[in-house]
PDB file of C-alpha atoms in Angstrom:
ATOM      1  CA  UNK A   1      -2.741  -0.451 -19.304  1.00  0.00           C
ATOM      2  CA  UNK A   2      -5.500   0.799 -17.008  1.00  0.00           C
ATOM      3  CA  UNK A   3      -5.407   2.615 -13.687  1.00  0.00           C
ATOM      4  CA  UNK A   4      -8.082   3.477 -11.138  1.00  0.00           C
ATOM      5  CA  UNK A   5      -7.928   4.717  -7.553  1.00  0.00           C
ATOM      6  CA  UNK A   6     -10.055   6.363  -4.897  1.00  0.00           C
ATOM      7  CA  UNK A   7      -9.965   7.291  -1.226  1.00  0.00           C
ATOM      8  CA  UNK A   8     -12.806   7.868   1.230  1.00  0.00           C
ATOM      9  CA  UNK A   9     -12.933   9.212   4.777  1.00  0.00           C
ATOM     10  CA  UNK A  10     -15.174   6.365   5.892  1.00  0.00           C
ATOM     11  CA  UNK A  11     -18.298   6.563   8.007  1.00  0.00           C
ATOM     12  CA  UNK A  12     -16.719   7.357  11.390  1.00  0.00           C
ATOM     13  CA  UNK A  13     -13.537   9.399  11.022  1.00  0.00           C
ATOM     14  CA  UNK A  14     -13.637  13.200  10.658  1.00  0.00           C
ATOM     15  CA  UNK A  15     -10.462  13.405   8.549  1.00  0.00           C
ATOM     16  CA  UNK A  16      -8.941  11.318   5.781  1.00  0.00           C
ATOM     17  CA  UNK A  17      -5.335  10.544   6.705  1.00  0.00           C
ATOM     18  CA  UNK A  18      -4.826   8.274   3.678  1.00  0.00           C
ATOM     19  CA  UNK A  19      -3.031   9.607   0.615  1.00  0.00           C
ATOM     20  CA  UNK A  20      -2.758   8.224  -2.922  1.00  0.00           C
ATOM     21  CA  UNK A  21      -0.418   9.484  -5.634  1.00  0.00           C
ATOM     22  CA  UNK A  22      -0.882   7.717  -8.963  1.00  0.00           C
ATOM     23  CA  UNK A  23      -0.362   8.181 -12.658  1.00  0.00           C
ATOM     24  CA  UNK A  24       1.159   6.994 -15.926  1.00  0.00           C
ATOM     25  CA  UNK A  25       4.885   7.509 -16.440  1.00  0.00           C
ATOM     26  CA  UNK A  26       4.473   6.400 -20.080  1.00  0.00           C
ATOM     27  CA  UNK A  27       1.962   4.404 -22.140  1.00  0.00           C
ATOM     28  CA  UNK A  28       3.116   1.124 -20.582  1.00  0.00           C
ATOM     29  CA  UNK A  29       4.289   2.275 -17.154  1.00  0.00           C
ATOM     30  CA  UNK A  30       2.109   3.123 -14.149  1.00  0.00           C
ATOM     31  CA  UNK A  31       3.063   4.113 -10.619  1.00  0.00           C
ATOM     32  CA  UNK A  32       0.844   4.098  -7.533  1.00  0.00           C
ATOM     33  CA  UNK A  33       1.822   5.078  -3.989  1.00  0.00           C
ATOM     34  CA  UNK A  34      -0.666   4.498  -1.164  1.00  0.00           C
ATOM     35  CA  UNK A  35       0.001   5.759   2.372  1.00  0.00           C
ATOM     36  CA  UNK A  36      -2.032   5.504   5.583  1.00  0.00           C
ATOM     37  CA  UNK A  37      -0.946   8.101   8.120  1.00  0.00           C
ATOM     38  CA  UNK A  38      -0.890   7.775  11.885  1.00  0.00           C
ATOM     39  CA  UNK A  39      -0.404  10.296  14.663  1.00  0.00           C
ATOM     40  CA  UNK A  40      -2.377  12.677  16.807  1.00  0.00           C
ATOM     41  CA  UNK A  41      -4.525  15.521  15.464  1.00  0.00           C
ATOM     42  CA  UNK A  42      -3.631  16.120  11.806  1.00  0.00           C
ATOM     43  CA  UNK A  43      -0.157  14.575  12.076  1.00  0.00           C
ATOM     44  CA  UNK A  44      -1.125  11.374  10.270  1.00  0.00           C
ATOM     45  CA  UNK A  45      -2.382  13.343   7.294  1.00  0.00           C
ATOM     46  CA  UNK A  46       0.839  15.363   7.255  1.00  0.00           C
ATOM     47  CA  UNK A  47       2.981  12.217   7.317  1.00  0.00           C
ATOM     48  CA  UNK A  48       1.084  10.422   4.562  1.00  0.00           C
ATOM     49  CA  UNK A  49       0.952  13.511   2.362  1.00  0.00           C
ATOM     50  CA  UNK A  50       4.689  14.164   2.658  1.00  0.00           C
ATOM     51  CA  UNK A  51       5.622  10.522   2.117  1.00  0.00           C
ATOM     52  CA  UNK A  52       3.328   9.799  -0.820  1.00  0.00           C
ATOM     53  CA  UNK A  53       4.261  12.958  -2.706  1.00  0.00           C
ATOM     54  CA  UNK A  54       7.990  12.609  -2.065  1.00  0.00           C
ATOM     55  CA  UNK A  55       8.100   8.946  -3.059  1.00  0.00           C
ATOM     56  CA  UNK A  56       6.026   9.521  -6.183  1.00  0.00           C
ATOM     57  CA  UNK A  57       8.126  12.512  -7.235  1.00  0.00           C
ATOM     58  CA  UNK A  58      11.456  10.743  -6.783  1.00  0.00           C
ATOM     59  CA  UNK A  59      10.403   7.600  -8.630  1.00  0.00           C
ATOM     60  CA  UNK A  60       8.627   9.382 -11.487  1.00  0.00           C
ATOM     61  CA  UNK A  61      11.612  11.666 -12.037  1.00  0.00           C
ATOM     62  CA  UNK A  62      14.192   8.889 -11.752  1.00  0.00           C
ATOM     63  CA  UNK A  63      12.602   5.971 -13.595  1.00  0.00           C
ATOM     64  CA  UNK A  64      13.651   4.996 -17.115  1.00  0.00           C
ATOM     65  CA  UNK A  65      12.146   2.063 -19.013  1.00  0.00           C
ATOM     66  CA  UNK A  66      15.571   0.650 -19.927  1.00  0.00           C
ATOM     67  CA  UNK A  67      16.624   0.361 -16.272  1.00  0.00           C
ATOM     68  CA  UNK A  68      17.812  -2.985 -14.959  1.00  0.00           C
ATOM     69  CA  UNK A  69      15.624  -4.466 -12.197  1.00  0.00           C
ATOM     70  CA  UNK A  70      18.408  -4.024  -9.653  1.00  0.00           C
ATOM     71  CA  UNK A  71      18.534  -0.305 -10.431  1.00  0.00           C
ATOM     72  CA  UNK A  72      14.745  -0.043 -10.169  1.00  0.00           C
ATOM     73  CA  UNK A  73      14.879  -1.704  -6.767  1.00  0.00           C
ATOM     74  CA  UNK A  74      17.469   0.786  -5.604  1.00  0.00           C
ATOM     75  CA  UNK A  75      15.359   3.702  -6.871  1.00  0.00           C
ATOM     76  CA  UNK A  76      12.247   2.487  -5.051  1.00  0.00           C
ATOM     77  CA  UNK A  77      14.007   1.753  -1.792  1.00  0.00           C
ATOM     78  CA  UNK A  78      15.995   4.993  -1.731  1.00  0.00           C
ATOM     79  CA  UNK A  79      12.818   6.954  -2.481  1.00  0.00           C
ATOM     80  CA  UNK A  80      11.060   5.426   0.516  1.00  0.00           C
ATOM     81  CA  UNK A  81      14.143   5.948   2.679  1.00  0.00           C
ATOM     82  CA  UNK A  82      14.295   9.605   1.637  1.00  0.00           C
ATOM     83  CA  UNK A  83      10.634  10.084   2.532  1.00  0.00           C
ATOM     84  CA  UNK A  84      11.291   8.385   5.864  1.00  0.00           C
ATOM     85  CA  UNK A  85      14.063  10.875   6.641  1.00  0.00           C
ATOM     86  CA  UNK A  86      11.863  13.864   5.772  1.00  0.00           C
ATOM     87  CA  UNK A  87       8.878  12.692   7.843  1.00  0.00           C
ATOM     88  CA  UNK A  88      11.145  11.807  10.760  1.00  0.00           C
ATOM     89  CA  UNK A  89      12.823  15.211  10.641  1.00  0.00           C
ATOM     90  CA  UNK A  90       9.436  16.968  10.577  1.00  0.00           C
ATOM     91  CA  UNK A  91       8.286  14.975  13.599  1.00  0.00           C
ATOM     92  CA  UNK A  92      11.409  15.945  15.521  1.00  0.00           C
ATOM     93  CA  UNK A  93      10.971  19.646  14.720  1.00  0.00           C
ATOM     94  CA  UNK A  94       7.415  19.888  16.081  1.00  0.00           C
ATOM     95  CA  UNK A  95       6.562  18.292  19.422  1.00  0.00           C
ATOM     96  CA  UNK A  96       2.903  18.012  18.398  1.00  0.00           C
ATOM     97  CA  UNK A  97       3.961  15.839  15.472  1.00  0.00           C
ATOM     98  CA  UNK A  98       6.419  13.730  17.427  1.00  0.00           C
ATOM     99  CA  UNK A  99       5.957  10.056  16.589  1.00  0.00           C
ATOM    100  CA  UNK A 100       3.900  10.627  13.464  1.00  0.00           C
ATOM    101  CA  UNK A 101       4.362   8.179  10.636  1.00  0.00           C
ATOM    102  CA  UNK A 102       2.669   6.388   7.791  1.00  0.00           C
ATOM    103  CA  UNK A 103       2.387   3.033   6.133  1.00  0.00           C
ATOM    104  CA  UNK A 104       3.406   2.819   2.499  1.00  0.00           C
ATOM    105  CA  UNK A 105       2.690   0.394  -0.295  1.00  0.00           C
ATOM    106  CA  UNK A 106       3.656   1.161  -3.865  1.00  0.00           C
ATOM    107  CA  UNK A 107       3.580  -0.572  -7.217  1.00  0.00           C
ATOM    108  CA  UNK A 108       5.469   0.307 -10.366  1.00  0.00           C
ATOM    109  CA  UNK A 109       4.195  -1.699 -13.335  1.00  0.00           C
ATOM    110  CA  UNK A 110       6.159  -1.701 -16.581  1.00  0.00           C
ATOM    111  CA  UNK A 111       4.321  -3.834 -19.144  1.00  0.00           C
ATOM    112  CA  UNK A 112       4.477  -7.390 -17.735  1.00  0.00           C
ATOM    113  CA  UNK A 113       6.857  -6.640 -14.849  1.00  0.00           C
ATOM    114  CA  UNK A 114       5.708  -5.308 -11.483  1.00  0.00           C
ATOM    115  CA  UNK A 115       7.813  -3.904  -8.667  1.00  0.00           C
ATOM    116  CA  UNK A 116       6.207  -3.651  -5.226  1.00  0.00           C
ATOM    117  CA  UNK A 117       7.450  -2.126  -1.973  1.00  0.00           C
ATOM    118  CA  UNK A 118       5.735  -1.955   1.403  1.00  0.00           C
ATOM    119  CA  UNK A 119       6.175  -0.763   4.963  1.00  0.00           C
ATOM    120  CA  UNK A 120       3.374  -1.362   7.472  1.00  0.00           C
ATOM    121  CA  UNK A 121       0.010  -3.022   6.938  1.00  0.00           C
ATOM    122  CA  UNK A 122      -1.197  -1.448   3.694  1.00  0.00           C
ATOM    123  CA  UNK A 123      -1.359  -4.314   1.208  1.00  0.00           C
ATOM    124  CA  UNK A 124      -0.644  -5.286  -2.368  1.00  0.00           C
ATOM    125  CA  UNK A 125      -2.419  -8.163  -4.087  1.00  0.00           C
ATOM    126  CA  UNK A 126      -1.752  -9.889  -7.408  1.00  0.00           C
ATOM    127  CA  UNK A 127      -4.804 -10.837  -9.452  1.00  0.00           C
ATOM    128  CA  UNK A 128      -4.738 -13.040 -12.540  1.00  0.00           C
ATOM    129  CA  UNK A 129      -6.889 -15.684 -14.198  1.00  0.00           C
ATOM    130  CA  UNK A 130      -6.132 -18.160 -11.403  1.00  0.00           C
ATOM    131  CA  UNK A 131      -7.306 -15.883  -8.591  1.00  0.00           C
ATOM    132  CA  UNK A 132      -5.894 -13.438  -6.042  1.00  0.00           C
ATOM    133  CA  UNK A 133      -2.841 -13.699  -3.782  1.00  0.00           C
ATOM    134  CA  UNK A 134      -1.399 -11.269  -1.260  1.00  0.00           C
ATOM    135  CA  UNK A 135       2.039 -10.067  -2.322  1.00  0.00           C
ATOM    136  CA  UNK A 136       2.985  -8.132   0.786  1.00  0.00           C
ATOM    137  CA  UNK A 137       3.230  -9.199   4.403  1.00  0.00           C
ATOM    138  CA  UNK A 138       1.573  -7.128   7.122  1.00  0.00           C
ATOM    139  CA  UNK A 139       4.086  -5.614   9.511  1.00  0.00           C
ATOM    140  CA  UNK A 140       1.864  -5.945  12.562  1.00  0.00           C
ATOM    141  CA  UNK A 141       2.163  -7.248  16.092  1.00  0.00           C
ATOM    142  CA  UNK A 142      -0.527  -9.893  15.564  1.00  0.00           C
ATOM    143  CA  UNK A 143       1.080 -11.136  12.359  1.00  0.00           C
ATOM    144  CA  UNK A 144       4.296 -11.719  14.315  1.00  0.00           C
ATOM    145  CA  UNK A 145       2.313 -13.702  16.887  1.00  0.00           C
ATOM    146  CA  UNK A 146       0.685 -15.712  14.092  1.00  0.00           C
ATOM    147  CA  UNK A 147       3.995 -16.456  12.360  1.00  0.00           C
ATOM    148  CA  UNK A 148       5.422 -17.765  15.623  1.00  0.00           C
ATOM    149  CA  UNK A 149       2.415 -20.008  16.181  1.00  0.00           C
ATOM    150  CA  UNK A 150       1.184 -18.137  19.249  1.00  0.00           C
ATOM    151  CA  UNK A 151      -2.276 -17.398  17.811  1.00  0.00           C
ATOM    152  CA  UNK A 152      -4.414 -18.863  15.034  1.00  0.00           C
ATOM    153  CA  UNK A 153      -5.404 -17.067  11.829  1.00  0.00           C
ATOM    154  CA  UNK A 154      -8.934 -16.645  13.186  1.00  0.00           C
ATOM    155  CA  UNK A 155      -7.593 -15.137  16.423  1.00  0.00           C
ATOM    156  CA  UNK A 156      -5.384 -12.790  14.436  1.00  0.00           C
ATOM    157  CA  UNK A 157      -8.355 -11.450  12.479  1.00  0.00           C
ATOM    158  CA  UNK A 158     -10.212 -10.466  15.669  1.00  0.00           C
ATOM    159  CA  UNK A 159      -7.340  -9.693  18.035  1.00  0.00           C
ATOM    160  CA  UNK A 160      -7.709  -6.489  20.080  1.00  0.00           C
ATOM    161  CA  UNK A 161      -4.157  -5.450  19.086  1.00  0.00           C
ATOM    162  CA  UNK A 162      -4.522  -6.185  15.362  1.00  0.00           C
ATOM    163  CA  UNK A 163      -4.029  -2.512  14.439  1.00  0.00           C
ATOM    164  CA  UNK A 164      -0.605  -2.170  16.066  1.00  0.00           C
ATOM    165  CA  UNK A 165       2.014  -1.992  13.329  1.00  0.00           C
ATOM    166  CA  UNK A 166       5.678  -2.865  13.790  1.00  0.00           C
ATOM    167  CA  UNK A 167       7.078  -0.770  10.928  1.00  0.00           C
ATOM    168  CA  UNK A 168       6.185   2.655   9.579  1.00  0.00           C
ATOM    169  CA  UNK A 169       7.706   5.399   7.455  1.00  0.00           C
ATOM    170  CA  UNK A 170       8.965   8.334   9.528  1.00  0.00           C
ATOM    171  CA  UNK A 171       8.751   6.908  13.040  1.00  0.00           C
ATOM    172  CA  UNK A 172      12.433   6.057  13.345  1.00  0.00           C
ATOM    173  CA  UNK A 173      15.591   7.420  11.754  1.00  0.00           C
ATOM    174  CA  UNK A 174      15.918   4.364   9.511  1.00  0.00           C
ATOM    175  CA  UNK A 175      13.216   2.222   7.954  1.00  0.00           C
ATOM    176  CA  UNK A 176      13.166  -1.448   6.935  1.00  0.00           C
ATOM    177  CA  UNK A 177      11.567  -1.968   3.528  1.00  0.00           C
ATOM    178  CA  UNK A 178      10.129  -5.102   1.907  1.00  0.00           C
ATOM    179  CA  UNK A 179      10.645  -5.467  -1.857  1.00  0.00           C
ATOM    180  CA  UNK A 180       8.926  -7.767  -4.350  1.00  0.00           C
ATOM    181  CA  UNK A 181       9.391  -8.281  -8.064  1.00  0.00           C
ATOM    182  CA  UNK A 182       6.992 -10.134 -10.361  1.00  0.00           C
ATOM    183  CA  UNK A 183       6.982 -10.956 -14.057  1.00  0.00           C
ATOM    184  CA  UNK A 184       3.674 -12.154 -15.503  1.00  0.00           C
ATOM    185  CA  UNK A 185       2.905 -13.675 -18.886  1.00  0.00           C
ATOM    186  CA  UNK A 186      -0.850 -13.173 -19.155  1.00  0.00           C
ATOM    187  CA  UNK A 187      -3.362 -10.581 -18.036  1.00  0.00           C
ATOM    188  CA  UNK A 188      -2.897  -9.448 -14.454  1.00  0.00           C
ATOM    189  CA  UNK A 189      -3.684  -6.626 -12.060  1.00  0.00           C
ATOM    190  CA  UNK A 190      -1.998  -5.220  -8.975  1.00  0.00           C
ATOM    191  CA  UNK A 191      -4.394  -4.066  -6.273  1.00  0.00           C
ATOM    192  CA  UNK A 192      -3.242  -1.793  -3.434  1.00  0.00           C
ATOM    193  CA  UNK A 193      -5.241  -0.829  -0.348  1.00  0.00           C
ATOM    194  CA  UNK A 194      -5.076   0.484   3.188  1.00  0.00           C
ATOM    195  CA  UNK A 195      -6.286  -1.541   6.154  1.00  0.00           C
ATOM    196  CA  UNK A 196      -9.541   0.419   6.131  1.00  0.00           C
ATOM    197  CA  UNK A 197     -10.432  -1.731   3.120  1.00  0.00           C
ATOM    198  CA  UNK A 198      -8.683  -5.019   3.866  1.00  0.00           C
ATOM    199  CA  UNK A 199     -10.305  -5.141   7.331  1.00  0.00           C
ATOM    200  CA  UNK A 200     -13.704  -5.560   5.691  1.00  0.00           C
ATOM    201  CA  UNK A 201     -12.997  -7.108   2.293  1.00  0.00           C
ATOM    202  CA  UNK A 202     -11.990 -10.730   1.979  1.00  0.00           C
ATOM    203  CA  UNK A 203      -9.563 -11.110  -0.949  1.00  0.00           C
ATOM    204  CA  UNK A 204     -12.222 -12.963  -2.934  1.00  0.00           C
ATOM    205  CA  UNK A 205     -14.545  -9.955  -2.653  1.00  0.00           C
ATOM    206  CA  UNK A 206     -11.765  -7.760  -4.027  1.00  0.00           C
ATOM    207  CA  UNK A 207     -11.139 -10.190  -6.876  1.00  0.00           C
ATOM    208  CA  UNK A 208     -14.772 -10.535  -7.868  1.00  0.00           C
ATOM    209  CA  UNK A 209     -15.274  -6.764  -7.779  1.00  0.00           C
ATOM    210  CA  UNK A 210     -12.222  -5.766  -9.782  1.00  0.00           C
ATOM    211  CA  UNK A 211     -10.616  -8.407 -11.986  1.00  0.00           C
ATOM    212  CA  UNK A 212     -11.775  -8.207 -15.607  1.00  0.00           C
ATOM    213  CA  UNK A 213     -14.357  -5.631 -14.505  1.00  0.00           C
ATOM    214  CA  UNK A 214     -14.769  -1.875 -14.901  1.00  0.00           C
ATOM    215  CA  UNK A 215     -12.012  -0.671 -12.578  1.00  0.00           C
ATOM    216  CA  UNK A 216     -13.632   2.614 -11.537  1.00  0.00           C
ATOM    217  CA  UNK A 217     -16.858   0.854 -10.607  1.00  0.00           C
ATOM    218  CA  UNK A 218     -14.994  -1.953  -8.875  1.00  0.00           C
ATOM    219  CA  UNK A 219     -13.013   0.412  -6.655  1.00  0.00           C
ATOM    220  CA  UNK A 220     -16.137   2.459  -5.901  1.00  0.00           C
ATOM    221  CA  UNK A 221     -18.142  -0.665  -5.067  1.00  0.00           C
ATOM    222  CA  UNK A 222     -15.477  -1.858  -2.626  1.00  0.00           C
ATOM    223  CA  UNK A 223     -15.437   1.486  -0.819  1.00  0.00           C
ATOM    224  CA  UNK A 224     -19.249   1.431  -0.610  1.00  0.00           C
ATOM    225  CA  UNK A 225     -19.086  -2.107   0.752  1.00  0.00           C
ATOM    226  CA  UNK A 226     -16.636  -1.077   3.501  1.00  0.00           C
ATOM    227  CA  UNK A 227     -18.839   1.843   4.505  1.00  0.00           C
ATOM    228  CA  UNK A 228     -21.891  -0.412   4.583  1.00  0.00           C
ATOM    229  CA  UNK A 229     -19.972  -2.732   6.920  1.00  0.00           C
ATOM    230  CA  UNK A 230     -19.183   0.111   9.329  1.00  0.00           C
ATOM    231  CA  UNK A 231     -16.476   2.175   7.644  1.00  0.00           C
ATOM    232  CA  UNK A 232     -14.590   2.686  10.902  1.00  0.00           C
ATOM    233  CA  UNK A 233     -11.369   3.768   9.163  1.00  0.00           C
ATOM    234  CA  UNK A 234     -10.314   5.726   6.103  1.00  0.00           C
ATOM    235  CA  UNK A 235     -10.673   3.572   2.980  1.00  0.00           C
ATOM    236  CA  UNK A 236      -8.282   3.701   0.020  1.00  0.00           C
ATOM    237  CA  UNK A 237      -7.773   1.470  -2.988  1.00  0.00           C
ATOM    238  CA  UNK A 238      -5.901   1.536  -6.286  1.00  0.00           C
ATOM    239  CA  UNK A 239      -5.555  -0.946  -9.128  1.00  0.00           C
ATOM    240  CA  UNK A 240      -3.261  -1.215 -12.135  1.00  0.00           C
ATOM    241  CA  UNK A 241      -4.367  -3.662 -14.833  1.00  0.00           C
ATOM    242  CA  UNK A 242      -2.427  -4.467 -18.012  1.00  0.00           C
TER     243      UNK A 242
END
């Protein structure tokens, strides 16, 4: 199993409000948590840092390889919910941090089985020999419009409100979490990223840069590509390959 990740401030922003926590829980188990903070001043960085570290700590301490999938799901969801409560409480304590929050996408890969959770518009993709598919669904205003047939896919990509998210960790007292579970038979990789990368990189660019390639170089090349295209947001990416 292989793991690579990196985060970059981008070409425009003066602070990186993305946060990645990643590592191996055993030889065949990897965990990655990617968060993209939002909020005034440094609040977004505070939210993403709290959430990513808390989620990673709870899962890494609680996970056992013999766990049933239903128990794993509970562990992942309760970890995100716990982080939500902490970020929300912090935002209520400090008026300058009121309303801060963060997206979250995480992947726990145990041999051929992958567990994925997301809140917001940070994405997870599955890559295998047949190509790349998006696992997660963006929790955004424009995606809701698209699903209801009010705008086209092309209009969604360039909509002036495309950055407005409908779910985030820490903004409200409770958080709604999406959960996905995959079991693969062949070689595969799980790719996670914030919208600072997905805004510039078509999935095929991600696939051609990363799958069956040197992961460190692939992640670095994608970040360089985003910066060359403008780099208007923080850029973060992580990949787990079996």
